[in-house]
Tab-separated table of C-alpha atoms in Angstrom:
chain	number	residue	atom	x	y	z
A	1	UNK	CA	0.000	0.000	0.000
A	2	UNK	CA	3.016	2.445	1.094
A	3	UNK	CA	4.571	1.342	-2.319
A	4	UNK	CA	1.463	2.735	-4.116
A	5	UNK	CA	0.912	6.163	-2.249
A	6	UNK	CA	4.923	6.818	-3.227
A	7	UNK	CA	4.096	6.239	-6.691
A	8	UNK	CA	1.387	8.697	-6.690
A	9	UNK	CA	3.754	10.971	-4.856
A	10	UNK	CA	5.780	10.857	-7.441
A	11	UNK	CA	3.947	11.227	-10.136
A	12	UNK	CA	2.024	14.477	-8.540
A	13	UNK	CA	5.487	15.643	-7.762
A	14	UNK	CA	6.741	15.355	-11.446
A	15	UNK	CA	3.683	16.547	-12.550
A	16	UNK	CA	3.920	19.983	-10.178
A	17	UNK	CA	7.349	20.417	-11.255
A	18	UNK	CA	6.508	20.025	-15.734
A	19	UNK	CA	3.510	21.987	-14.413
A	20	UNK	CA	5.805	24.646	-12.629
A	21	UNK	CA	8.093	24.985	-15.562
A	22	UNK	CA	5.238	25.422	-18.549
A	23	UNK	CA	3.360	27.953	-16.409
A	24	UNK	CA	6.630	29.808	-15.775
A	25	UNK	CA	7.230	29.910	-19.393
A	26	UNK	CA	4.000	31.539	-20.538
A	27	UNK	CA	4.333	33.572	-17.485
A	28	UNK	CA	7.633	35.257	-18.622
A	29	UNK	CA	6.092	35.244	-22.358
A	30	UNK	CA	3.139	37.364	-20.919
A	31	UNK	CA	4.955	39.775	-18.746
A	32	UNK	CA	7.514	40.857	-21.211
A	33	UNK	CA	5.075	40.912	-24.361
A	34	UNK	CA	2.355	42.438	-22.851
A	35	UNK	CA	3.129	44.058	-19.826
A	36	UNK	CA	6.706	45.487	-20.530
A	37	UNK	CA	7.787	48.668	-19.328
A	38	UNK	CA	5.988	49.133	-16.166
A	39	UNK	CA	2.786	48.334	-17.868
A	40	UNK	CA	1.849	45.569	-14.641
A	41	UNK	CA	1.483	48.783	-12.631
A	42	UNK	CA	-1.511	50.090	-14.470
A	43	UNK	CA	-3.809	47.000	-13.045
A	44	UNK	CA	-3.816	43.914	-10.257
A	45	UNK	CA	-1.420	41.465	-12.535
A	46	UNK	CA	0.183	39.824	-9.839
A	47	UNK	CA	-3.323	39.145	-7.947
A	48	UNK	CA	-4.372	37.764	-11.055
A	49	UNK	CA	-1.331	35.846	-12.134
A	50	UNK	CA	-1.516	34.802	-8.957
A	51	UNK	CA	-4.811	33.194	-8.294
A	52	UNK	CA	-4.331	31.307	-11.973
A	53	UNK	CA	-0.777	29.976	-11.392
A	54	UNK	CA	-1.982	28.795	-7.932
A	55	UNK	CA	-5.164	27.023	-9.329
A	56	UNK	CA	-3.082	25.269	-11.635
A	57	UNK	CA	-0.542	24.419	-9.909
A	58	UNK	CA	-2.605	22.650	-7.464
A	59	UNK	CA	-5.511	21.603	-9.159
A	60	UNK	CA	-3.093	19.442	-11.824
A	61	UNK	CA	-1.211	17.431	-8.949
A	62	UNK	CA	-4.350	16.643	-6.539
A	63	UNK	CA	-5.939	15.463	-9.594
A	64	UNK	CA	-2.660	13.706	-10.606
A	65	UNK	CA	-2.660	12.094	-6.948
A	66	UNK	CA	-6.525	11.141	-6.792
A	67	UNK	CA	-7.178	9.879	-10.673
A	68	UNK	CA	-3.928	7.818	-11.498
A	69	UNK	CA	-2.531	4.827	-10.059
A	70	UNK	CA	-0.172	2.040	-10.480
A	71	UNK	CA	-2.582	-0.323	-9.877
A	72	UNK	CA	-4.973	0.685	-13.001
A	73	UNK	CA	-4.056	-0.073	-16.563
A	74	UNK	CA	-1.655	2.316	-18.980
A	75	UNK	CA	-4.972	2.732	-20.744
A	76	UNK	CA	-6.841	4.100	-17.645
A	77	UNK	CA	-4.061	6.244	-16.341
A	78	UNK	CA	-3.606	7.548	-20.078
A	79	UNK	CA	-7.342	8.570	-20.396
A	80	UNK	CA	-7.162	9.992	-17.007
A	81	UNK	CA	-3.702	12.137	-17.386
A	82	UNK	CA	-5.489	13.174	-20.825
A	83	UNK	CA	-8.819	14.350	-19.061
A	84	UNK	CA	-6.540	16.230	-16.280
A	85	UNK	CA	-4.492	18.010	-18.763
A	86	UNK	CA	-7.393	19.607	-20.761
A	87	UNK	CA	-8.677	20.969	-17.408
A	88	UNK	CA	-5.658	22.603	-16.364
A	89	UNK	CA	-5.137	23.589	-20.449
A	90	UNK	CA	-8.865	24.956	-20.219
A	91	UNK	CA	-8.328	26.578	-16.499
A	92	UNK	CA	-4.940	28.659	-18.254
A	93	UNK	CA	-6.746	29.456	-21.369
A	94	UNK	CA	-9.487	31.389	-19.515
A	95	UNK	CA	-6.950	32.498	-17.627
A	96	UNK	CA	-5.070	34.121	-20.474
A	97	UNK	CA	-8.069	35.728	-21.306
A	98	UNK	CA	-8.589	37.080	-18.165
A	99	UNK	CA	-4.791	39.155	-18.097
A	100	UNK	CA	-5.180	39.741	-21.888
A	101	UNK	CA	-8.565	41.945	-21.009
A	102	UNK	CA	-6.342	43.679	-18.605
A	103	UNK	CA	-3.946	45.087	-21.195
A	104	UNK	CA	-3.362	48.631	-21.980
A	105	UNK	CA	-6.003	49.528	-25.117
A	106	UNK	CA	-5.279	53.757	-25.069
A	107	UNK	CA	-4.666	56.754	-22.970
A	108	UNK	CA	-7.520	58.988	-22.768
A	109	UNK	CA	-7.413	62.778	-21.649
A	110	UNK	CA	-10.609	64.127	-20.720
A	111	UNK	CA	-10.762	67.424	-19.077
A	112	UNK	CA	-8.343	67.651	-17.589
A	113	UNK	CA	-7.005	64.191	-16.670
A	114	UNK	CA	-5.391	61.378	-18.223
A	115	UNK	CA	-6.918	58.004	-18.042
A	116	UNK	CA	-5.353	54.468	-18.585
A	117	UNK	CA	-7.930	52.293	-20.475
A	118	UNK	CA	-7.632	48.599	-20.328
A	119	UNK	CA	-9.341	46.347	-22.990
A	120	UNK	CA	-11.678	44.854	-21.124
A	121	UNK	CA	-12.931	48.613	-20.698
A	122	UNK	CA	-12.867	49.707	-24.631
A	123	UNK	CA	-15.364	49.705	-26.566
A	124	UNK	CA	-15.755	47.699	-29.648
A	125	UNK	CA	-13.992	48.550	-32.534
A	126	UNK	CA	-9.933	48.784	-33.280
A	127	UNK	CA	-7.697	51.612	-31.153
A	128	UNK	CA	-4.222	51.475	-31.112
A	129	UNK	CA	-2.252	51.884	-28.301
A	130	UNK	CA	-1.686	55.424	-27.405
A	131	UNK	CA	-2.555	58.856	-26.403
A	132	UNK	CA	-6.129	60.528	-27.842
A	133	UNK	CA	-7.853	63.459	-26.775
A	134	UNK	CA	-12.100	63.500	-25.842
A	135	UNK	CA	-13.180	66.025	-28.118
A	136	UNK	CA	-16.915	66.989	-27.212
A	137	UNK	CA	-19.179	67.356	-29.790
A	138	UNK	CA	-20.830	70.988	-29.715
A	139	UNK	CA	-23.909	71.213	-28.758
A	140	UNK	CA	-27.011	71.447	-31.803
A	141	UNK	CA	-24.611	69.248	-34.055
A	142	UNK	CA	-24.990	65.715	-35.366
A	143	UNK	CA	-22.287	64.645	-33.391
A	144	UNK	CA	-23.944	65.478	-30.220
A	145	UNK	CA	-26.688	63.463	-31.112
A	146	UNK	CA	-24.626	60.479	-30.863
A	147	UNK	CA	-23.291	61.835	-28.028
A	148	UNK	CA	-26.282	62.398	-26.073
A	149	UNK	CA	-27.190	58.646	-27.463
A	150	UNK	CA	-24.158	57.081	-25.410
A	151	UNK	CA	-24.855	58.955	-22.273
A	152	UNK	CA	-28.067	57.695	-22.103
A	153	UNK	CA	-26.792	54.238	-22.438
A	154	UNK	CA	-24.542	54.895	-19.349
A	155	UNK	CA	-21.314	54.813	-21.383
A	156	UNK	CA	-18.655	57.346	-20.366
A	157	UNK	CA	-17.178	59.753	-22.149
A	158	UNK	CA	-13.804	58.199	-21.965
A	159	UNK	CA	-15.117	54.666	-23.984
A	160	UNK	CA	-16.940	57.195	-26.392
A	161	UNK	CA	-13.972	56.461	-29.385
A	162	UNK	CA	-16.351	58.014	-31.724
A	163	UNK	CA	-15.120	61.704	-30.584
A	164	UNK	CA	-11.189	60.872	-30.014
A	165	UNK	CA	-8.457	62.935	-31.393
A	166	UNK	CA	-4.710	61.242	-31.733
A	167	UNK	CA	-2.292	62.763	-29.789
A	168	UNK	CA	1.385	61.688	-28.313
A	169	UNK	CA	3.468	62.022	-25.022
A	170	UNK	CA	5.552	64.599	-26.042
A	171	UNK	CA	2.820	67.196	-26.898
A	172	UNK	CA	0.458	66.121	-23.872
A	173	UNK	CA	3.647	65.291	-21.178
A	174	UNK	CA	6.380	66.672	-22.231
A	175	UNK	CA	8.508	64.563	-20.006
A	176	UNK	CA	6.102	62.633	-17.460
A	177	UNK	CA	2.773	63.187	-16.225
A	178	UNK	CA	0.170	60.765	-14.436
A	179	UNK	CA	-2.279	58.684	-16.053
A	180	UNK	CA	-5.499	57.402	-13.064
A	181	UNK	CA	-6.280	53.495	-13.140
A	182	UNK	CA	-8.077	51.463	-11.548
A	183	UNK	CA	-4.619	50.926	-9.126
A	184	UNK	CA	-4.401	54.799	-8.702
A	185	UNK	CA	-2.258	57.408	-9.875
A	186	UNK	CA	0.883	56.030	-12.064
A	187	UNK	CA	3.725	58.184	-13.761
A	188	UNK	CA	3.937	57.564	-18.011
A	189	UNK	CA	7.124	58.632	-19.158
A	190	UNK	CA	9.230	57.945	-22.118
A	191	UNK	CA	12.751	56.146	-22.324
A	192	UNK	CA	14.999	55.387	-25.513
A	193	UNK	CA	11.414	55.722	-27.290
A	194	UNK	CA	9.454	53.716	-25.252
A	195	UNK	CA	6.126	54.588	-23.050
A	196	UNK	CA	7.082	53.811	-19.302
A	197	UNK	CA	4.601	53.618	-16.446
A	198	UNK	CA	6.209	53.810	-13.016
A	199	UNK	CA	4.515	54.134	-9.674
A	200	UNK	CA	3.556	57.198	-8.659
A	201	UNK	CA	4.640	57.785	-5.152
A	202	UNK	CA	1.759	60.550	-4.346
């Protein structure tokens, strides 16, 4: 019987470590793709990163421990191992999901602020990554009509992409200004060419 739980062991253990090493993987893939430059600061990454990796990395093993066995057949533990790997596969693909929705889609300024929008808070169609200005629609004009439309529908001017302007760093911050998120106030500035976001200490 001792013989048997060891095996498991084992198995759960190599499992957890395979587990450890794929998971770490994507991990680095994700933070330096998608949240490079400071970009983690401008929502709850490592909350989130860290509720997934946990899930999988326990979820996979206890499964591991409780479904296969040396005492069932190759085909058993095979159709078993299969049927734990697409859970954890599904668990990290929602997962994935979850921190892509949490990536950077544009900086807004409206009024007189600057606000850091994150996908899952854009609107439908296609804005790059950047800095756009709210341009109000005047008053008596077509435009306001739509605009009037989408504050009725409880959608704030900041998601309204119908009415933005591009603009860049250097003619809105000139060398660093803050940007409000969900995580607070955070500092964008720009090194070698690059948009940087860096805690704001206020």
């Amino acid at each position: 019987m001792n013989a048997i739980y060891l095996k498991k062991l084992k198995w759960s253990g190599l499992h957890f470590l395979l587990g450890l090493v794929f998971l770490s993987a994507v991990g680095f893939y994700i933070y330096t793709q998608w949240f490079y430059a400071g970009r983690h600061y401008l929502t709850d990454l490592i909350g989130l990163a860290g509720i997934i990796l946990s899930i999988d990395l326990i979820l996979g093993p206890m499964l591991c421990f409780w479904l296969l066995s040396p005492v069932k057949t190759r085909k058993e533990n095979i159709i078993n191992l299969s049927l734990i790997v697409f859970l954890q596969l599904s668990s990290l693909s929602y997962g994935v999901v979850q921190i892509n929705s949490q990536r950077l889609a544009y900086i807004i300024k409206w009024q007189t602020s600057y606000f850091a929008i994150s996908k899952s808070d854009a609107r439908e169609g296609y804005i790059s990554e950047g800095f756009y200005l709210f341009n109000e629609p005047d008053v008596g004009t077509n435009d306001r009509l739509l605009y009037d439309k989408l504050i009725n529908q409880s959608i704030p001017p900041i998601e309204m992409n119908e009415f933005f302007e591009p603009t860049d760093f250097e003619t809105e911050c000139k060398t660093i200004c803050g940007v409000i998120t969900k995580n607070g106030i955070v500092n964008v500035t720009k090194i070698n060419g690059v948009i940087t976001f860096n805690k704001s200490l206020r």
